[in-house]
Amino acid sequence: MGDIPAVPRVPAQRDPRDTPVRPPVDSSAESPAALRFSVLGPVRAWRGDEPLPTGSPQQRALLAALLLREGRTATAAELIDALWGEEPPSQALAAVRTYASRLRKVLGAWVLVSESGGYAIRSLAEGALDLTVAQELATEAEKARSAGELRHARDVLNQALDLWDGKPLASIPGPYAEAQRARLEEWLLQLLESRLDMDLEQGCHAESVSELTALTAEHPLRERLRELLMLALYRSGRQAEALAVYADTRRLLADELGVDPRPGLRELQQRILQADPGLAEPSAPLAPESAPAPVRPAQLPATVPDFTGRAAFVSELSKVLASASSASSAQGRVMAVSALAGIGGVGKTTLAVHVAHQARSAFPDGQLYIDLQGAGTRAAEPETVLGAFLRALGTADSAIPDSLEERAALYRSVLDGRRVLVLLDNARDAAQIRPLLPGTEGCAALVTSRVRMVDLAGAHLVDLDVMSPEEALQLFTKIVGEERVAAERKAALDVVAACGFLPLAIRIAASRLAARRTWTVSVLAEKLGDERRRLDELQAGDLAVKATFELGYGALDRQQARAFRLLGLADGPDISLSAAASVLGLPVDEAEEVLESLVDTSLLESAAPGRYRYHDLVRLYARACAERDEHPPGERASALSRLLDFYLATVAATYRVQRPEDRLVDHLEHAEYPGLTFTDSHAAQDWVHAEAVCVLACVRQSATRPDTLRRAADVLWAAVELAESGTNSKEYEAVAAIVRDAARAAGCQRTEARALTTLAFVHHVSGSLFDAAVQESERATELALAADDQYTACWSSNISGVVALYQNRHDAGEAHFTRAIENYRACADRPGEASALCNLSRIHLATGRTASAVALAQQGTAMYDAMGHTVRGANGRYALGLALTQSGQLTEAAGHLDEALRVFRDSRQRLWEGMTLFRLAEVDLAAARSARAATNAEQALTVLRGIGGEWRRGNVLTVLGRALHAIGQLDRAQVCWQDALGIFESLEAPEADAVRELLGRATRTNR
């Protein structure tokens, strides 16, 4: 888009020669700093949080005129002209004096002052006028943008825009107010354009389309907005719509003004036609890498020739060491100590040696190195190490004392005045290395250990993680050779992924391949693909991943070793503290102490406060240890059973608190091990979404064992909210299919019925697998009745009805819903009954029984409200809004849908949020609010991106096209309808006929 435009400043007032007067605030006056005024909306005044009466519209006009003069005096004649223009009333001067007198009583005589036959507002505190604050924020945003701080500029500009509260100087009469209103509205548009331009620079393309659609409808001749809309659509993958915006703009400008689009708009159209790569989403600039210091080795081990990546760590550690070398300066440090921690094989020593070599020139008096063998059974003794160091520094054997304390004192004395770097590799703990630290000005120490040195005072701690995928592939390529990797890049990526991006594992795998010229990369990838043999494959010569882990495992005490083994059994990317406590069968506090001790050994990682995870290869090793060392063997199954119980009890608790009186939780399997409890629905929902991946992983794992299969299916059922969330729908569907297959293989009708019910639910929510949902829900009903599981039959019948509704099989849908209502009543499940009533309302609506549709939806919603169902109550209001829309009660319909929308947004129900926006767009169209309809439909498209299926997207596009056509964006409307038609034709959906009719009418009209 070319150079970044500056953030616009407020357009100048009529007389730019005037200079604002900013007298000092009178601190002796009565609370002048508490006064606040607004003009970016209604003209209002406050003292603190208390609103002040500002009088009639004419009196507020006088107040606005004085505020906008920024402390300058306005003569009586100027104020009369501002309020009445060329035809003032005969008593205009008296009226001005009256207004001023009344305002002075409200604001204070020290604020509204009289001078030189006029008036001025003085003694205001900084930030007292919202316009002034907005100007200062816009200036700050301009500076930030010029400095390349785009995110900060955007945030500050949003703060400025948030100060607007509708039309500026709202309801203020007079020619001066009218001119100022136009000036401020123009500035607002310029600020919006600047912020939207920054939105696009930040990659918020899809999110910007709905706002730009509304703004172009409100300001159809403003070409900059059209240009931004074209770019947002193009970057959202909607090229045809972007070009249609240009066609609409060209036609509108020709019809209204008789001109062509400006050159910038024409150029953008050509670039879109040519798919110009320069229009692609901008990438954030990369931070410059620090220049490495020159390296010359001394006592340090040789650095590896294929050192790869770790640029951020190299830079960070180099800066710490550099601070020691400049210790003689005012900002210098007495000594720099950096302690690197991480699991075995993560590359701590390699990194430390590499950094030490780079920093060698900063320590001309020497570099000391020792392997402290802290991971082994016989760690080096500090006395022995000090003796070696003293000899290396030139101390005669006869001068070296015997005791640790004396050697440490002599060591520090010898180093005094020198600049020496000490690399203490593979340390056991802080106690081992404290005597070995130089402790003198100009020296530095680098420490590596599997244990985090949290008790090493003043140390700069660094936690070293595995390599990034790019760094891992680079290391693999350096060892194997560019030619072999380039020929099988995908297989190479599989290899480094199987190595968990652990440098030692990658080096071993690459070395094996480099030594076997007849192997292909694919052969190695296949060997590493077997998880049970992966650790055995990762050894070459004296290098072995398993041996590295064995050293750390062997140093654990009994309780730590048990925790290490059992936690590794659970699938999932990580595990919460509460879930880990259930695996171990320990109280949470005791479990946390054990887990944190494992974190300190680097065998376990703390992903976030209260969350833990294994490196992939460490997890495999932990499982191998569990198979070898866990006794009795049944404890492994018991640990996983406790975890499943924890998740079952907890998801049941979340379901119960969000759906009061819902009977589903009464029909679940009993959990022996307790879970969490909730009193707040938001906290319950937060837990469900935070733990979704781990819960589904546990269900998937538990489905493979007959003794846990029934509980696994019930966890899935109680967590049905995940099927609607969008984020986890695909994984939920996959796990439900696994449970279904396992239940079928085990011959368990009850479990298969419940798995089929969840599958039918997720498939009907997807909006594209209705046929599968029909088969699954009807089969679920058959199996549930055969297993005497009436409650599951209620659910499956309700889902069968919903799918029949979507497929326009109204008689079948009504029969399913009627049966579901009867069954729910028999089970005393009032929320289920309310759901089926609201769904039956949709059938009545589709078959022309509008009055009964409204009544049914009202009945269901009232039941939800009586039980305190917030989210399900919103579902009821959604159904009621549809019925009221069709009955012509548009205001009431919009009210119910708006209320539902607030709940869905608050509850993170993206599918229902998007569908409610779609229904609001339909209401707006019916009420002839076309621009608002287009905005709501665009927002629906954005929210439903990736969820809800193509059928729902086709419906939204159809409504969006109707709204765009109504506001004159004819070409873009046709593009939307063509996209919708393609969707409906691919699905063989009946909605295609209606869209063809819309396109046909549009074509005939355009001719």
XYZ file of N, CA and C in Angstrom, residues 765-905:
423
model
N -24.097 -30.244 13.969
C -23.518 -28.931 14.234
C -22.583 -28.517 13.101
N -21.913 -29.498 12.482
C -20.964 -29.180 11.405
C -21.634 -28.570 10.202
N -22.937 -28.809 10.032
C -23.680 -28.203 8.930
C -23.417 -28.808 7.582
N -22.733 -29.953 7.504
C -22.433 -30.537 6.188
C -22.594 -32.049 6.155
N -22.933 -32.661 7.295
C -23.027 -34.118 7.356
C -24.385 -34.532 7.902
N -25.440 -33.954 7.323
C -26.786 -34.228 7.819
C -27.198 -35.677 7.585
N -26.829 -36.244 6.454
C -27.205 -37.629 6.178
C -26.588 -38.574 7.205
N -25.307 -38.337 7.518
C -24.655 -39.164 8.537
C -25.325 -38.968 9.890
N -25.686 -37.729 10.212
C -26.324 -37.450 11.493
C -27.666 -38.168 11.612
N -28.426 -38.245 10.494
C -29.715 -38.960 10.502
C -29.498 -40.426 10.851
N -28.573 -41.057 10.159
C -28.320 -42.480 10.385
C -27.848 -42.732 11.814
N -26.959 -41.862 12.305
C -26.396 -42.064 13.640
C -27.444 -41.850 14.728
N -28.244 -40.793 14.607
C -29.219 -40.523 15.656
C -30.315 -41.581 15.686
N -30.773 -42.042 14.528
C -31.818 -43.063 14.498
C -31.292 -44.404 14.991
N -30.062 -44.750 14.630
C -29.464 -45.984 15.136
C -29.236 -45.877 16.646
N -28.845 -44.698 17.121
C -28.654 -44.497 18.555
C -29.956 -44.734 19.311
N -31.062 -44.258 18.753
C -32.357 -44.473 19.410
C -32.674 -45.956 19.511
N -32.443 -46.689 18.430
C -32.709 -48.137 18.436
C -31.871 -48.840 19.518
N -30.583 -48.543 19.547
C -29.698 -49.194 20.509
C -30.035 -48.791 21.943
N -30.355 -47.520 22.156
C -30.665 -47.053 23.502
C -31.909 -47.743 24.044
N -32.938 -47.869 23.201
C -34.164 -48.545 23.640
C -33.896 -50.020 23.905
N -33.048 -50.635 23.054
C -32.714 -52.049 23.271
C -31.945 -52.244 24.575
N -31.156 -51.244 24.972
C -30.369 -51.333 26.203
C -31.120 -50.747 27.404
N -32.392 -50.383 27.182
C -33.226 -49.781 28.224
C -32.587 -48.499 28.769
N -32.014 -47.724 27.857
C -31.381 -46.443 28.204
C -32.284 -45.326 27.674
N -33.374 -45.053 28.406
C -34.374 -44.101 27.942
C -33.804 -42.695 27.783
N -32.881 -42.352 28.653
C -32.386 -40.967 28.606
C -31.599 -40.708 27.324
N -30.768 -41.664 26.920
C -30.044 -41.487 25.652
C -31.024 -41.393 24.496
N -32.126 -42.155 24.560
C -33.139 -42.090 23.497
C -33.759 -40.703 23.416
N -33.899 -40.023 24.551
C -34.407 -38.639 24.528
C -33.502 -37.752 23.681
N -32.225 -37.838 23.971
C -31.247 -37.012 23.249
C -31.241 -37.330 21.761
N -31.155 -38.603 21.426
C -31.051 -38.977 20.012
C -32.308 -38.598 19.248
N -33.491 -38.690 19.877
C -34.728 -38.280 19.208
C -34.724 -36.778 18.943
N -34.250 -36.009 19.907
C -34.184 -34.554 19.740
C -33.252 -34.188 18.585
N -32.094 -34.856 18.511
C -31.156 -34.582 17.424
C -31.751 -35.008 16.081
N -32.445 -36.147 16.037
C -33.102 -36.584 14.794
C -34.073 -35.524 14.297
N -34.781 -34.905 15.226
C -35.725 -33.860 14.838
C -35.031 -32.639 14.263
N -33.916 -32.244 14.877
C -33.177 -31.078 14.380
C -32.681 -31.318 12.959
N -32.128 -32.490 12.712
C -31.616 -32.791 11.370
C -32.759 -32.832 10.367
N -33.903 -33.417 10.758
C -35.060 -33.438 9.861
C -35.523 -32.021 9.534
N -35.460 -31.125 10.527
C -35.806 -29.720 10.280
C -34.900 -29.120 9.226
N -33.583 -29.338 9.361
C -32.630 -28.784 8.398
C -32.829 -29.366 6.997
N -33.306 -30.603 6.936
C -33.507 -31.255 5.639
C -34.920 -31.059 5.090
N -35.704 -30.198 5.756
C -37.075 -29.896 5.325
C -37.983 -31.119 5.367
N -37.685 -32.103 6.223
C -38.574 -33.248 6.444
C -39.401 -32.934 7.700
N -40.378 -32.056 7.496
C -41.060 -31.469 8.634
C -41.936 -32.460 9.395
N -42.611 -33.357 8.699
C -43.447 -34.343 9.398
C -42.590 -35.241 10.284
N -41.462 -35.713 9.726
C -40.569 -36.557 10.511
C -40.000 -35.781 11.695
N -39.636 -34.532 11.462
C -39.097 -33.717 12.542
C -40.096 -33.534 13.660
N -41.354 -33.263 13.304
C -42.377 -33.075 14.337
C -42.570 -34.347 15.150
N -42.548 -35.498 14.480
C -42.698 -36.767 15.195
C -41.536 -36.995 16.158
N -40.328 -36.703 15.719
C -39.157 -36.881 16.586
C -39.241 -35.957 17.807
N -39.592 -34.682 17.584
C -39.648 -33.742 18.700
C -40.772 -34.092 19.674
N -41.886 -34.520 19.141
C -42.999 -34.914 20.020
C -42.595 -36.089 20.898
N -41.906 -37.075 20.288
C -41.435 -38.230 21.056
C -40.396 -37.790 22.096
N -39.525 -36.874 21.707
C -38.501 -36.404 22.645
C -39.143 -35.681 23.831
N -40.165 -34.866 23.572
C -40.847 -34.158 24.665
C -41.458 -35.153 25.643
N -42.115 -36.161 25.107
C -42.731 -37.180 25.968
C -41.676 -37.911 26.796
N -40.566 -38.273 26.152
C -39.508 -39.002 26.860
C -38.834 -38.142 27.926
N -38.578 -36.880 27.595
C -37.966 -35.993 28.584
C -38.882 -35.815 29.794
N -40.170 -35.690 29.532
C -41.117 -35.566 30.645
C -41.110 -36.830 31.501
N -41.040 -37.988 30.848
C -41.003 -39.248 31.596
C -39.746 -39.336 32.453
N -38.655 -38.728 31.975
C -37.387 -38.740 32.731
C -37.291 -37.570 33.700
N -38.347 -36.731 33.765
C -38.349 -35.545 34.623
C -37.192 -34.615 34.304
N -36.870 -34.500 33.016
C -35.773 -33.630 32.572
C -36.389 -32.385 31.944
N -36.576 -31.357 32.736
C -37.228 -30.146 32.249
C -36.366 -29.367 31.249
N -35.021 -29.277 31.429
C -34.225 -28.601 30.392
C -34.330 -29.299 29.036
N -34.315 -30.641 29.038
C -34.471 -31.361 27.780
C -35.823 -31.098 27.151
N -36.862 -31.050 27.978
C -38.201 -30.748 27.469
C -38.240 -29.346 26.859
N -37.612 -28.374 27.531
C -37.581 -27.008 27.002
C -36.868 -26.963 25.657
N -35.778 -27.718 25.535
C -35.041 -27.769 24.274
C -35.920 -28.300 23.150
N -36.611 -29.421 23.416
C -37.462 -30.016 22.377
C -38.627 -29.098 22.025
N -39.180 -28.370 23.007
C -40.267 -27.422 22.722
C -39.789 -26.307 21.790
N -38.595 -25.760 22.079
C -38.054 -24.691 21.217
C -37.763 -25.228 19.813
N -37.281 -26.466 19.733
C -37.030 -27.058 18.425
C -38.338 -27.306 17.670
N -39.378 -27.775 18.403
C -40.687 -27.975 17.768
C -41.241 -26.657 17.244
N -40.925 -25.560 17.938
C -41.331 -24.234 17.456
C -40.799 -23.982 16.054
N -39.579 -24.427 15.784
C -38.991 -24.231 14.448
C -39.780 -24.994 13.389
N -40.272 -26.205 13.714
C -41.092 -26.974 12.769
C -42.393 -26.239 12.488
N -43.059 -25.749 13.529
C -44.298 -24.995 13.337
C -44.037 -23.767 12.471
N -42.924 -23.127 12.694
C -42.579 -21.929 11.912
C -42.396 -22.287 10.444
N -41.713 -23.409 10.177
C -41.447 -23.818 8.795
C -42.706 -24.258 8.070
N -43.718 -24.633 8.825
C -44.965 -25.119 8.198
C -46.090 -24.099 8.303
N -45.738 -22.832 8.578
C -46.717 -21.759 8.520
C -47.551 -21.565 9.764
N -47.263 -22.258 10.841
C -48.044 -22.110 12.077
C -47.322 -21.126 13.005
N -47.353 -19.868 12.588
C -46.537 -18.865 13.263
C -46.961 -18.635 14.704
N -48.256 -18.522 14.952
C -48.732 -18.230 16.306
C -48.333 -19.330 17.282
N -48.513 -20.584 16.879
C -48.139 -21.680 17.772
C -46.622 -21.778 17.906
N -45.883 -21.375 16.855
C -44.420 -21.362 16.940
C -43.967 -20.381 18.011
N -44.562 -19.180 18.024
C -44.224 -18.193 19.050
C -44.558 -18.732 20.433
N -45.722 -19.363 20.571
C -46.147 -19.872 21.873
C -45.209 -20.968 22.377
N -44.816 -21.884 21.503
C -43.911 -22.961 21.904
C -42.552 -22.406 22.336
N -42.019 -21.458 21.572
C -40.722 -20.872 21.925
C -40.815 -20.107 23.237
N -41.922 -19.412 23.450
C -42.105 -18.707 24.719
C -42.180 -19.686 25.889
N -42.852 -20.809 25.673
C -42.967 -21.812 26.726
C -41.599 -22.387 27.080
N -40.832 -22.758 26.068
C -39.504 -23.307 26.316
C -38.588 -22.308 26.983
N -38.614 -21.045 26.525
C -37.744 -20.014 27.107
C -38.120 -19.747 28.559
N -39.418 -19.723 28.845
C -39.858 -19.502 30.223
C -39.376 -20.623 31.140
N -39.386 -21.844 30.636
C -38.887 -22.965 31.435
C -37.395 -22.802 31.720
N -36.631 -22.427 30.704
C -35.197 -22.200 30.899
C -34.962 -21.112 31.949
N -35.698 -19.997 31.828
C -35.505 -18.884 32.761
C -35.847 -19.292 34.189
N -36.900 -20.083 34.342
C -37.301 -20.511 35.683
C -36.229 -21.376 36.342
N -35.465 -22.092 35.532
C -34.404 -22.958 36.072
C -33.067 -22.246 36.167
N -32.980 -21.011 35.690
C -31.716 -20.281 35.742
C -30.714 -20.714 34.701
N -31.202 -21.204 33.544
C -30.316 -21.628 32.459
C -29.916 -20.413 31.624
N -28.693 -19.978 31.737
C -28.264 -18.798 30.983
C -28.039 -19.124 29.512
N -27.154 -20.096 29.230
C -26.821 -20.408 27.836
C -28.009 -21.030 27.125
N -28.663 -22.037 27.755
C -29.805 -22.663 27.096
C -30.966 -21.687 26.991
N -31.062 -20.750 27.949
C -32.061 -19.685 27.816
C -31.806 -18.844 26.581
N -30.534 -18.647 26.261
C -30.201 -17.919 25.033
C -30.628 -18.711 23.794
N -30.490 -20.046 23.848
C -31.001 -20.867 22.740
C -32.505 -20.689 22.588
N -33.208 -20.607 23.726
C -34.644 -20.368 23.660
C -34.963 -19.020 23.044
N -34.211 -17.990 23.408
C -34.448 -16.654 22.839
C -34.116 -16.624 21.345
N -33.149 -17.427 20.954
C -32.839 -17.546 19.522
C -34.072 -18.073 18.778
N -34.672 -19.179 19.285
C -35.861 -19.732 18.635
C -37.014 -18.751 18.681
N -37.174 -18.056 19.808
C -38.253 -17.076 19.925
C -38.035 -15.905 18.966
N -36.779 -15.490 18.816
C -36.481 -14.412 17.873
C -36.855 -14.780 16.448
N -36.599 -16.033 16.054
C -36.976 -16.480 14.707
C -38.482 -16.425 14.523
N -39.216 -16.930 15.522
C -40.675 -16.950 15.411
C -41.240 -15.539 15.359
N -40.738 -14.648 16.185
C -41.225 -13.268 16.191
C -40.882 -12.549 14.894
N -39.740 -12.865 14.317
C -39.378 -12.255 13.031
C -40.413 -12.610 11.969
N -40.744 -13.879 11.891
C -41.687 -14.317 10.867
C -43.096 -13.788 11.143
N -43.398 -13.519 12.412
C -44.723 -12.979 12.736
C -44.785 -11.471 12.555
N -43.671 -10.852 12.174
C -43.648 -9.418 11.918
C -43.352 -8.569 13.132
N -43.070 -9.172 14.264
C -42.773 -8.420 15.484
C -41.259 -8.189 15.565
N -40.802 -7.275 14.714
C -39.364 -7.152 14.495
C -38.626 -6.554 15.688
N -39.212 -5.580 16.343
C -38.540 -4.969 17.494
C -38.347 -5.989 18.607
N -39.414 -6.760 18.892
C -39.314 -7.786 19.931
C -38.316 -8.870 19.521
N -38.328 -9.235 18.235
C -37.398 -10.258 17.757
C -35.952 -9.807 17.934
N -35.662 -8.551 17.557
C -34.293 -8.036 17.690
C -33.868 -8.000 19.156
N -34.812 -7.652 20.041
C -34.479 -7.608 21.456
C -34.069 -8.971 21.996
N -34.834 -10.014 21.660
C -34.500 -11.362 22.122
C -33.187 -11.849 21.519
N -32.976 -11.559 20.235
C -31.739 -12.008 19.588
C -30.524 -11.267 20.133
N -30.682 -9.962 20.419
C -29.567 -9.213 21.017
C -29.193 -9.781 22.384
N -30.203 -10.131 23.172
C -29.946 -10.708 24.490
C -29.238 -12.059 24.346
N -29.689 -12.869 23.391
C -29.038 -14.160 23.145
C -27.597 -13.961 22.697
N -27.370 -12.961 21.848
C -26.021 -12.712 21.342
C -25.059 -12.376 22.473
N -25.508 -11.559 23.418
C -24.638 -11.211 24.561
C -24.241 -12.456 25.351
N -25.197 -13.344 25.546
C -24.913 -14.565 26.314
C -23.948 -15.466 25.547
N -24.197 -15.647 24.253
C -23.341 -16.536 23.462
C -21.908 -16.006 23.418
N -21.758 -14.700 23.293
C -20.406 -14.128 23.284
C -19.727 -14.328 24.626
